[in-house]
Short mmCIF file of C-alpha atoms and ligand atoms in Angstrom, two decimals:
data_model
loop_
_atom_site.label_atom_id
_atom_site.label_comp_id
_atom_site.label_asym_id
_atom_site.label_seq_id
_atom_site.Cartn_x
_atom_site.Cartn_y
_atom_site.Cartn_z
CA MET A 29 111.00 131.23 115.82
CA THR A 30 108.37 132.98 113.16
CA ARG A 31 107.08 134.99 116.42
CA GLY A 32 110.58 136.23 117.49
CA GLY A 33 110.89 133.35 119.48
CA PRO A 34 112.24 130.08 120.46
CA PRO A 35 112.08 127.79 117.26
CA VAL A 36 109.09 125.68 118.39
CA VAL A 37 109.15 121.96 117.87
CA VAL A 38 106.30 119.34 117.91
CA LEU A 39 107.72 116.08 118.97
CA GLY A 40 105.12 112.82 118.05
CA VAL A 41 105.92 109.93 119.08
CA SER A 42 104.59 107.37 118.35
CA GLY A 43 104.23 103.11 119.65
CA GLY A 44 107.37 101.18 118.84
CA ILE A 45 110.60 100.19 121.09
CA ALA A 46 112.70 102.57 120.13
CA ALA A 47 110.49 105.64 122.15
CA TYR A 48 112.58 105.46 124.33
CA LYS A 49 115.31 107.23 121.99
CA ALA A 50 113.54 109.46 121.61
CA VAL A 51 113.27 111.08 125.32
CA GLU A 52 117.16 112.28 123.71
CA LEU A 53 115.66 113.80 121.23
CA LEU A 54 113.82 114.99 123.42
CA ARG A 55 116.71 116.52 125.38
CA GLN A 56 118.57 117.69 123.00
CA LEU A 57 116.38 120.19 121.60
CA THR A 58 115.22 121.67 124.39
CA GLU A 59 119.27 122.21 125.47
CA SER A 60 119.23 124.17 122.00
CA GLY A 61 116.71 126.36 123.05
CA HIS A 62 114.06 124.87 121.23
CA ASP A 63 110.22 125.16 122.56
CA VAL A 64 109.19 121.46 122.34
CA THR A 65 105.96 120.25 122.49
CA VAL A 66 105.60 116.22 123.51
CA VAL A 67 102.60 114.98 121.29
CA PRO A 68 102.96 110.94 121.64
CA THR A 69 100.31 108.57 121.06
CA GLN A 70 98.08 106.83 123.30
CA SER A 71 100.51 102.87 122.17
CA ALA A 72 103.69 105.15 123.09
CA LEU A 73 102.83 105.83 126.67
CA ALA A 74 102.96 102.14 126.84
CA PHE A 75 106.57 101.95 126.12
CA VAL A 76 107.70 105.96 127.98
CA GLY A 77 105.17 107.15 130.21
CA ALA A 78 103.63 110.74 130.11
CA PRO A 79 105.55 111.54 133.41
CA THR A 80 108.98 111.11 131.55
CA TRP A 81 107.90 113.91 128.36
CA ALA A 82 106.18 116.17 130.47
CA ALA A 83 109.20 116.64 132.86
CA LEU A 84 111.73 116.34 130.19
CA SER A 85 109.46 119.10 128.05
CA GLY A 86 108.30 121.03 130.45
CA LYS A 87 104.49 120.82 129.53
CA PRO A 88 101.93 119.04 129.83
CA VAL A 89 101.40 115.67 127.59
CA ARG A 90 98.62 115.26 125.85
CA THR A 91 97.55 112.40 123.77
CA THR A 92 93.98 112.67 122.66
CA VAL A 93 91.72 116.27 121.86
CA TRP A 94 89.55 115.38 124.73
CA ASP A 95 91.80 117.80 126.93
CA ASP A 96 91.86 120.74 127.73
CA VAL A 97 89.70 121.54 124.74
CA GLN A 98 88.81 125.26 125.32
CA SER A 99 91.98 125.70 123.74
CA VAL A 100 91.27 124.00 120.67
CA PRO A 101 94.27 122.03 121.26
CA HIS A 102 94.14 119.44 118.03
CA VAL A 103 94.23 122.82 115.82
CA ARG A 104 97.13 124.71 117.27
CA ILE A 105 99.45 122.72 118.35
CA GLY A 106 100.05 122.14 114.77
CA GLN A 107 99.35 125.05 113.25
CA SER A 108 102.11 127.24 115.67
CA ALA A 109 104.79 124.34 114.88
CA ASP A 110 107.55 125.33 112.61
CA LEU A 111 108.65 122.15 112.48
CA VAL A 112 106.75 118.53 113.62
CA VAL A 113 109.23 115.46 113.65
CA VAL A 114 107.96 112.01 115.04
CA ALA A 115 110.54 110.10 116.25
CA PRO A 116 109.61 106.80 115.76
CA ALA A 117 107.35 107.12 113.08
CA THR A 118 105.65 103.51 113.35
CA ALA A 119 103.86 101.68 110.27
CA ASP A 120 100.71 102.24 111.58
CA LEU A 121 101.59 106.00 112.43
CA LEU A 122 102.23 106.48 108.84
CA ALA A 123 99.40 104.69 107.37
CA LYS A 124 97.95 107.63 109.28
CA ALA A 125 99.66 109.96 108.38
CA ALA A 126 99.73 109.47 104.38
CA HIS A 127 95.89 108.25 104.33
CA GLY A 128 94.37 111.47 106.35
CA LEU A 129 93.35 109.46 109.39
CA ALA A 130 93.17 111.75 112.47
CA ASP A 131 91.97 109.84 115.65
CA ASP A 132 94.35 111.22 118.75
CA LEU A 133 95.70 114.54 119.23
CA LEU A 134 98.87 113.53 116.96
CA THR A 135 97.72 113.10 113.59
CA ASN A 136 94.97 115.31 114.36
CA THR A 137 98.40 117.86 114.52
CA LEU A 138 100.12 116.59 111.35
CA LEU A 139 96.90 117.66 109.32
CA THR A 140 97.05 120.78 111.20
CA ALA A 141 100.88 121.38 110.33
CA ARG A 142 102.04 124.13 107.43
CA CYS A 143 105.76 123.25 108.88
CA PRO A 144 108.01 120.81 107.68
CA VAL A 145 107.20 117.86 109.27
CA VAL A 146 109.76 115.26 109.56
CA PHE A 147 109.20 111.23 110.53
CA ALA A 148 112.17 108.53 111.34
CA PRO A 149 110.32 105.45 111.20
CA ALA A 150 111.54 102.19 112.94
CA MET A 151 110.74 98.90 112.51
CA HIS A 152 111.06 95.51 111.79
CA THR A 153 112.24 94.82 108.21
CA GLU A 154 109.47 93.23 107.40
CA MET A 155 107.05 95.60 108.01
CA TRP A 156 109.36 98.49 106.21
CA GLU A 157 109.94 96.92 103.04
CA HIS A 158 105.34 95.43 103.16
CA ALA A 159 103.98 97.08 99.73
CA ALA A 160 101.26 98.98 102.32
CA THR A 161 104.71 100.83 103.76
CA GLN A 162 106.40 101.61 101.15
CA ALA A 163 103.03 103.02 99.25
CA ASN A 164 102.67 105.58 102.33
CA VAL A 165 106.20 106.17 102.57
CA ALA A 166 106.04 107.55 98.75
CA THR A 167 102.48 109.19 99.42
CA LEU A 168 104.19 111.41 102.39
CA ARG A 169 107.71 112.27 99.84
CA ALA A 170 105.21 112.90 97.34
CA ARG A 171 103.00 115.70 99.83
CA GLY A 172 106.55 116.95 100.43
CA CYS A 173 107.41 115.40 104.29
CA VAL A 174 110.71 114.05 105.07
CA VAL A 175 110.79 110.36 105.74
CA ILE A 176 114.17 109.56 106.65
CA GLU A 177 115.51 106.35 105.60
CA PRO A 178 115.66 103.85 108.72
CA ALA A 179 119.25 102.71 109.65
CA VAL A 180 120.20 99.18 109.64
CA GLY A 181 121.48 97.34 112.88
CA ARG A 182 120.24 95.57 115.55
CA LEU A 183 116.29 95.91 116.03
CA THR A 184 114.02 94.48 119.01
CA GLY A 185 115.33 91.11 119.32
CA ALA A 186 118.57 89.41 118.74
CA ASP A 187 117.10 89.92 114.77
CA SER A 188 119.02 92.54 112.80
CA GLY A 189 118.47 94.64 109.20
CA LYS A 190 116.72 97.77 108.32
CA GLY A 191 114.07 99.14 110.69
CA ARG A 192 116.06 100.88 113.44
CA LEU A 193 115.46 104.80 114.77
CA PRO A 194 118.30 106.22 112.91
CA GLU A 195 120.69 107.58 115.59
CA PRO A 196 119.04 110.64 118.05
CA THR A 197 121.98 112.96 117.12
CA GLU A 198 121.13 112.46 113.18
CA ILE A 199 117.45 112.68 114.11
CA TYR A 200 118.11 116.10 116.25
CA ALA A 201 120.59 117.48 113.08
CA VAL A 202 117.85 116.82 110.09
CA CYS A 203 115.82 118.64 112.14
CA THR A 204 118.63 121.77 112.85
CA ARG A 205 119.21 122.00 109.22
CA LEU A 206 115.37 122.19 108.98
CA LEU A 207 114.52 124.70 111.31
CA SER A 208 117.88 126.93 109.98
CA ARG A 209 116.50 126.91 106.29
CA GLY A 210 113.16 128.49 107.60
CA LEU A 211 111.66 127.13 104.26
CA SER A 212 109.76 124.15 103.13
CA PRO A 213 112.17 121.23 101.60
CA ASP A 214 112.94 122.08 98.59
CA LEU A 215 113.82 118.26 97.69
CA ALA A 216 110.91 116.50 99.12
CA GLY A 217 109.02 113.67 96.74
CA ARG A 218 112.86 114.77 94.63
CA ARG A 219 115.14 111.25 94.72
CA VAL A 220 119.08 111.89 94.51
CA VAL A 221 122.37 110.05 93.95
CA VAL A 222 125.02 110.86 95.08
CA SER A 223 128.79 109.34 94.60
CA ALA A 224 130.85 109.61 96.89
CA GLY A 225 134.81 108.67 97.91
CA GLY A 226 137.29 107.34 95.67
CA THR A 227 137.67 104.35 93.72
CA ARG A 228 140.48 101.54 94.04
CA GLU A 229 141.57 99.41 90.77
CA HIS A 230 142.80 96.40 92.59
CA LEU A 231 146.37 94.69 91.42
CA ASP A 232 146.15 91.50 93.60
CA PRO A 233 144.01 91.00 96.70
CA VAL A 234 145.70 93.15 98.96
CA ARG A 235 147.28 96.26 96.75
CA PHE A 236 145.29 98.73 94.53
CA LEU A 237 144.95 102.33 92.69
CA GLY A 238 143.74 104.85 94.62
CA ASN A 239 143.11 109.06 95.73
CA ARG A 240 143.00 110.64 98.53
CA SER A 241 139.60 111.37 98.31
CA SER A 242 137.76 111.35 102.23
CA GLY A 243 134.78 111.07 100.47
CA LYS A 244 133.40 114.21 103.06
CA GLN A 245 131.96 116.40 100.23
CA GLY A 246 129.80 113.92 98.92
CA TYR A 247 128.68 112.90 102.38
CA ALA A 248 128.42 116.67 103.47
CA LEU A 249 125.43 115.90 100.22
CA ALA A 250 123.69 113.19 100.97
CA ARG A 251 122.87 114.63 104.25
CA THR A 252 122.07 118.27 103.54
CA ALA A 253 119.81 116.39 99.96
CA VAL A 254 118.13 114.89 103.76
CA ALA A 255 117.23 117.70 105.44
CA ARG A 256 115.86 118.97 102.19
CA GLY A 257 113.16 116.37 101.87
CA ALA A 258 115.04 114.02 99.19
CA GLU A 259 115.44 110.29 99.11
CA VAL A 260 119.05 109.69 99.05
CA VAL A 261 120.53 106.98 97.14
CA LEU A 262 124.81 107.07 98.96
CA VAL A 263 126.87 105.19 95.89
CA ALA A 264 130.55 105.10 98.57
CA ALA A 265 133.56 104.39 97.15
CA ASN A 266 135.90 103.16 99.73
CA VAL A 267 134.89 105.61 102.65
CA ALA A 268 135.71 105.25 106.36
CA LEU A 269 132.47 108.15 107.56
CA PRO A 270 129.42 106.73 109.54
CA ASP A 271 126.35 106.49 107.35
CA PRO A 272 124.25 109.74 106.90
CA ALA A 273 120.88 109.32 108.77
CA GLY A 274 118.33 108.65 106.30
CA VAL A 275 120.41 107.48 103.35
CA LYS A 276 120.75 104.46 101.56
CA VAL A 277 124.10 104.07 100.55
CA VAL A 278 125.20 101.32 98.08
CA ARG A 279 129.40 99.90 99.01
CA VAL A 280 131.39 100.07 95.70
CA THR A 281 135.30 99.73 95.29
CA SER A 282 136.26 99.80 91.98
CA ALA A 283 135.53 101.88 89.06
CA LEU A 284 133.05 99.68 87.01
CA GLU A 285 131.00 98.58 90.33
CA LEU A 286 130.22 102.32 91.10
CA ARG A 287 129.31 102.46 87.75
CA ASP A 288 126.84 99.90 87.62
CA ALA A 289 125.50 100.78 91.21
CA VAL A 290 125.14 104.98 90.27
CA LEU A 291 123.74 104.02 86.48
CA ALA A 292 120.82 101.49 87.87
CA GLU A 293 120.31 104.27 90.72
CA ALA A 294 120.36 106.82 88.42
CA LEU A 295 117.09 105.20 86.12
CA SER A 296 114.99 107.02 88.79
CA ALA A 297 116.69 109.46 89.64
CA ASP A 298 115.70 113.02 89.42
CA VAL A 299 119.67 114.41 90.28
CA VAL A 300 123.10 112.62 90.20
CA VAL A 301 125.90 114.42 91.70
CA MET A 302 128.86 112.65 90.93
CA SER A 303 131.27 113.93 93.33
CA ALA A 304 133.29 110.99 93.73
CA ALA A 305 136.78 111.06 92.27
CA VAL A 306 137.04 108.09 90.01
CA ALA A 307 139.91 106.36 89.00
CA ASP A 308 140.79 106.91 85.14
CA TYR A 309 142.57 103.63 84.72
CA ARG A 310 142.74 100.75 85.83
CA PRO A 311 144.93 97.54 85.83
CA VAL A 312 144.38 95.32 83.07
CA GLU A 313 145.01 92.57 84.52
CA ARG A 314 144.01 91.77 88.70
CA GLN A 315 145.18 88.08 89.92
CA ALA A 316 143.73 86.54 92.00
CA THR A 317 147.08 85.58 94.33
CA LYS A 318 149.43 88.63 96.25
CA ARG A 319 152.09 89.59 93.39
CA LYS A 320 155.48 88.27 94.57
CA LYS A 321 158.20 90.95 94.49
CA THR A 322 159.81 91.14 91.14
CA ASP A 323 162.83 93.05 89.95
CA SER A 324 161.03 95.66 88.27
CA LEU A 325 157.18 95.41 87.19
CA THR A 326 155.36 97.07 84.46
CA VAL A 327 151.75 97.40 85.04
CA GLU A 328 149.61 98.35 82.54
CA LEU A 329 146.82 100.00 82.64
CA VAL A 330 143.34 100.06 80.39
CA GLN A 331 141.28 103.39 80.51
CA ASN A 332 138.14 103.26 83.11
CA PRO A 333 134.72 104.04 81.53
CA ASP A 334 133.31 107.75 82.21
CA VAL A 335 130.21 107.41 84.16
CA LEU A 336 129.07 111.22 84.24
CA ALA A 337 129.76 110.95 80.16
CA GLU A 338 127.63 107.90 80.44
CA LEU A 339 124.75 109.75 82.31
CA GLY A 340 125.27 112.31 80.13
CA ARG A 341 124.14 110.23 77.41
CA GLN A 342 121.28 108.62 78.81
CA ARG A 343 119.87 111.10 81.01
CA GLN A 344 116.44 110.73 81.74
CA ASP A 345 114.17 113.60 80.79
CA GLY A 346 114.72 116.55 83.36
CA GLN A 347 117.44 114.74 85.42
CA VAL A 348 119.37 117.50 86.77
CA LEU A 349 123.11 116.16 86.58
CA VAL A 350 125.81 117.84 88.92
CA GLY A 351 129.97 116.92 87.93
CA PHE A 352 133.23 117.80 89.74
CA ALA A 353 136.58 118.87 88.84
CA ALA A 354 139.77 119.69 90.52
CA GLU A 355 141.31 121.72 88.19
CA THR A 356 144.71 124.23 87.55
CA GLY A 357 145.40 126.85 84.76
CA ASP A 358 148.11 126.07 82.29
CA ALA A 359 149.24 127.33 79.02
CA ASP A 360 145.76 126.25 77.20
CA GLY A 361 143.58 127.89 79.42
CA SER A 362 142.75 129.38 83.41
CA VAL A 363 140.78 126.92 85.43
CA LEU A 364 136.80 127.96 84.14
CA ASP A 365 138.34 127.74 80.63
CA HIS A 366 139.13 123.95 81.67
CA GLY A 367 135.86 123.83 83.68
CA ARG A 368 133.65 125.11 80.89
CA ALA A 369 135.38 122.37 78.14
CA LYS A 370 135.20 119.98 80.74
CA LEU A 371 131.30 120.97 81.16
CA ALA A 372 130.43 120.84 77.77
CA ARG A 373 131.96 117.31 77.30
CA LYS A 374 130.61 115.32 80.07
CA GLY A 375 126.98 117.08 78.98
CA CYS A 376 126.10 118.07 83.34
CA ASP A 377 124.41 120.56 84.05
CA LEU A 378 126.13 122.32 86.70
CA LEU A 379 130.55 121.69 87.15
CA VAL A 380 130.95 122.12 91.21
CA VAL A 381 135.04 122.75 90.07
CA ASN A 382 137.73 123.36 92.96
CA GLU A 383 141.03 124.79 92.58
CA VAL A 384 143.89 123.06 92.44
CA GLY A 385 145.98 124.92 95.51
CA GLU A 386 149.29 125.01 96.04
CA THR A 387 150.34 121.62 97.90
CA GLY A 388 148.46 120.78 94.04
CA HIS A 389 145.17 119.04 96.12
CA PRO A 390 142.31 121.05 95.40
CA THR A 391 140.57 123.00 97.96
CA GLY A 392 139.05 120.87 100.63
CA PHE A 393 140.65 118.14 99.87
CA GLU A 394 140.74 115.66 102.85
CA GLY A 395 139.89 118.95 104.62
CA GLU A 396 136.90 120.65 106.78
CA HIS A 397 136.15 122.97 104.00
CA ASN A 398 135.52 123.87 100.55
CA ALA A 399 135.04 126.77 98.23
CA ALA A 400 134.41 126.25 94.40
CA VAL A 401 132.58 127.88 91.70
CA VAL A 402 130.10 125.77 89.88
CA LEU A 403 129.65 126.54 86.35
CA GLY A 404 125.98 126.10 84.29
CA ALA A 405 125.92 124.71 80.93
CA ASP A 406 123.32 127.71 80.70
CA GLY A 407 126.88 129.39 80.92
CA SER A 408 126.24 130.83 84.45
CA ALA A 409 129.22 130.98 87.16
CA THR A 410 129.02 130.76 90.88
CA ASP A 411 131.17 131.92 93.03
CA ILE A 412 130.60 129.76 96.78
CA PRO A 413 133.32 130.95 98.98
CA LEU A 414 136.23 129.36 101.17
CA GLY A 415 132.99 127.63 104.33
CA SER A 416 131.90 124.50 105.72
CA LYS A 417 131.37 121.67 103.37
CA ASP A 418 127.46 121.17 104.20
CA ALA A 419 127.35 125.11 103.39
CA LEU A 420 128.89 124.01 100.14
CA ALA A 421 126.57 121.28 99.69
CA ASP A 422 123.45 123.58 100.32
CA ALA A 423 125.30 125.96 97.67
CA VAL A 424 125.04 123.13 95.11
CA TRP A 425 121.26 121.83 96.09
CA ASP A 426 120.21 125.46 95.43
CA LEU A 427 121.52 125.57 92.31
CA VAL A 428 119.78 122.08 91.82
CA ALA A 429 116.53 122.93 93.27
CA ALA A 430 116.30 126.28 90.59
CA ARG A 431 117.20 123.43 87.86
CA LEU A 432 114.90 120.75 88.42
CA PRO A 433 111.73 120.53 86.51
CA THR A 434 108.01 121.90 88.79
CA SER A 435 106.36 118.63 89.61
N1 LIG B 501 133.81 111.16 86.67
C1 LIG B 501 133.59 109.33 85.67
N2 LIG B 501 134.08 108.97 84.91
C2 LIG B 501 135.79 108.95 85.40
C3 LIG B 501 135.89 109.94 85.41
C4 LIG B 501 135.39 110.77 86.45
O1 LIG B 501 132.04 109.50 85.98
N3 LIG B 501 135.67 107.36 85.18
C5 LIG B 501 133.62 112.09 87.31
C6 LIG B 501 133.86 112.22 87.99
O2 LIG B 501 133.25 111.48 89.80
C7 LIG B 501 134.03 113.88 88.06
C8 LIG B 501 133.76 114.27 86.70
O3 LIG B 501 134.07 113.09 86.21
O4 LIG B 501 132.35 114.17 88.42
C9 LIG B 501 135.24 115.16 86.24
O5 LIG B 501 136.47 114.59 86.76
P1 LIG B 501 138.07 114.03 86.40
O6 LIG B 501 139.10 113.66 87.06
O7 LIG B 501 138.33 115.68 86.69
O8 LIG B 501 137.59 114.06 84.82
P2 LIG B 501 138.31 113.65 83.58
O9 LIG B 501 137.63 113.27 82.20
O10 LIG B 501 139.09 112.71 84.56
O11 LIG B 501 138.96 114.73 82.68
P3 LIG B 501 140.61 115.19 83.40
O12 LIG B 501 141.25 114.53 82.18
O13 LIG B 501 140.86 116.52 83.72
O14 LIG B 501 141.08 114.27 84.44
#
């Protein structure tokens, strides 16, 4: 890519059962025109043999620094890569990478690479949660590597839990997003919290007051933040979308649950983005059993806490806070006047303002596209033209990244 040819990718494979899924990742990368060199560890070959990697990449496969020594592969492979992705990354491989060990070709490559490096860990839950692994992951993230959170699901045996390798298509999407940006991951080492979806305020076990937010924009924010290197927590309110790869998903239903989850996660966050549609009111009473039909029904509502405003009041030093707002102009002011007033009222740094369209819904509501003006507390206004929700998300992250204190 940097040399005008196809993007050069190194696919590192370490010794876990999920190595077989890396075969699919390799196919996706080569079929979409990437130049891929596979560097397995010796133990990865116990799961998937060298002929498979060689046949599908069209290149010889080596595991040690002792083959083809005249071309100095332990330096060349890393230096010439546009992206290194290690999938699966075992606990052992993460430990070696975090400590700079270099006892085979893959670990040497990791030390010489100057491009974005992605680790897709896969291991048993206990190994992932072990303090040693968590410390190694934190070290790698702080150094600018992208460590994708493992998925939750079936593990090697009959057991299940957190530790599964995310689906190859999702790892592929993280890789191509990083390559298309051609930058080092600018949110690496940052922890971001994104709320998405719409809250439901229950009247009884089967009925609720809700809204039509699909959560698509929030999910796009989470996905794109992963590709920019962030550790992402997604607080999802009633969203029917698959979990984005590499994201910790906290599911909530009501505004009060969303508030508790977001405030707890925000304590250690560098960025909080409130893209969820939070109900302003909830029924005073939630009946434990299904309401029976009556001639008429009056429901008394009480105001919900304003989560964004609370975040604005309690924000940590240097934390960047982003709100969303759907606005119309009226006799009291234009869309942007109302947006500016809301930004000040909520105490956020950025407010993504969607103009409510003629249908009565903001641009992008439920759809695949979105457009907005992002207002900044510094008086700025950035127009984001109609485009994909990922494009809007990336534009928001550009503005966020520019506001983060240098670490
Ligand atoms: N928000 C929140 N808590 C609420 C309501 C909204 O955190 N109880 C957040 C939303 O997630 C969004 C922003 O505040 O980021 C703006 O939401 P909006 O509904 O436009 O704000 P309101 O304060 O309800 O203003 P309005 O009177 O215009 O509805």
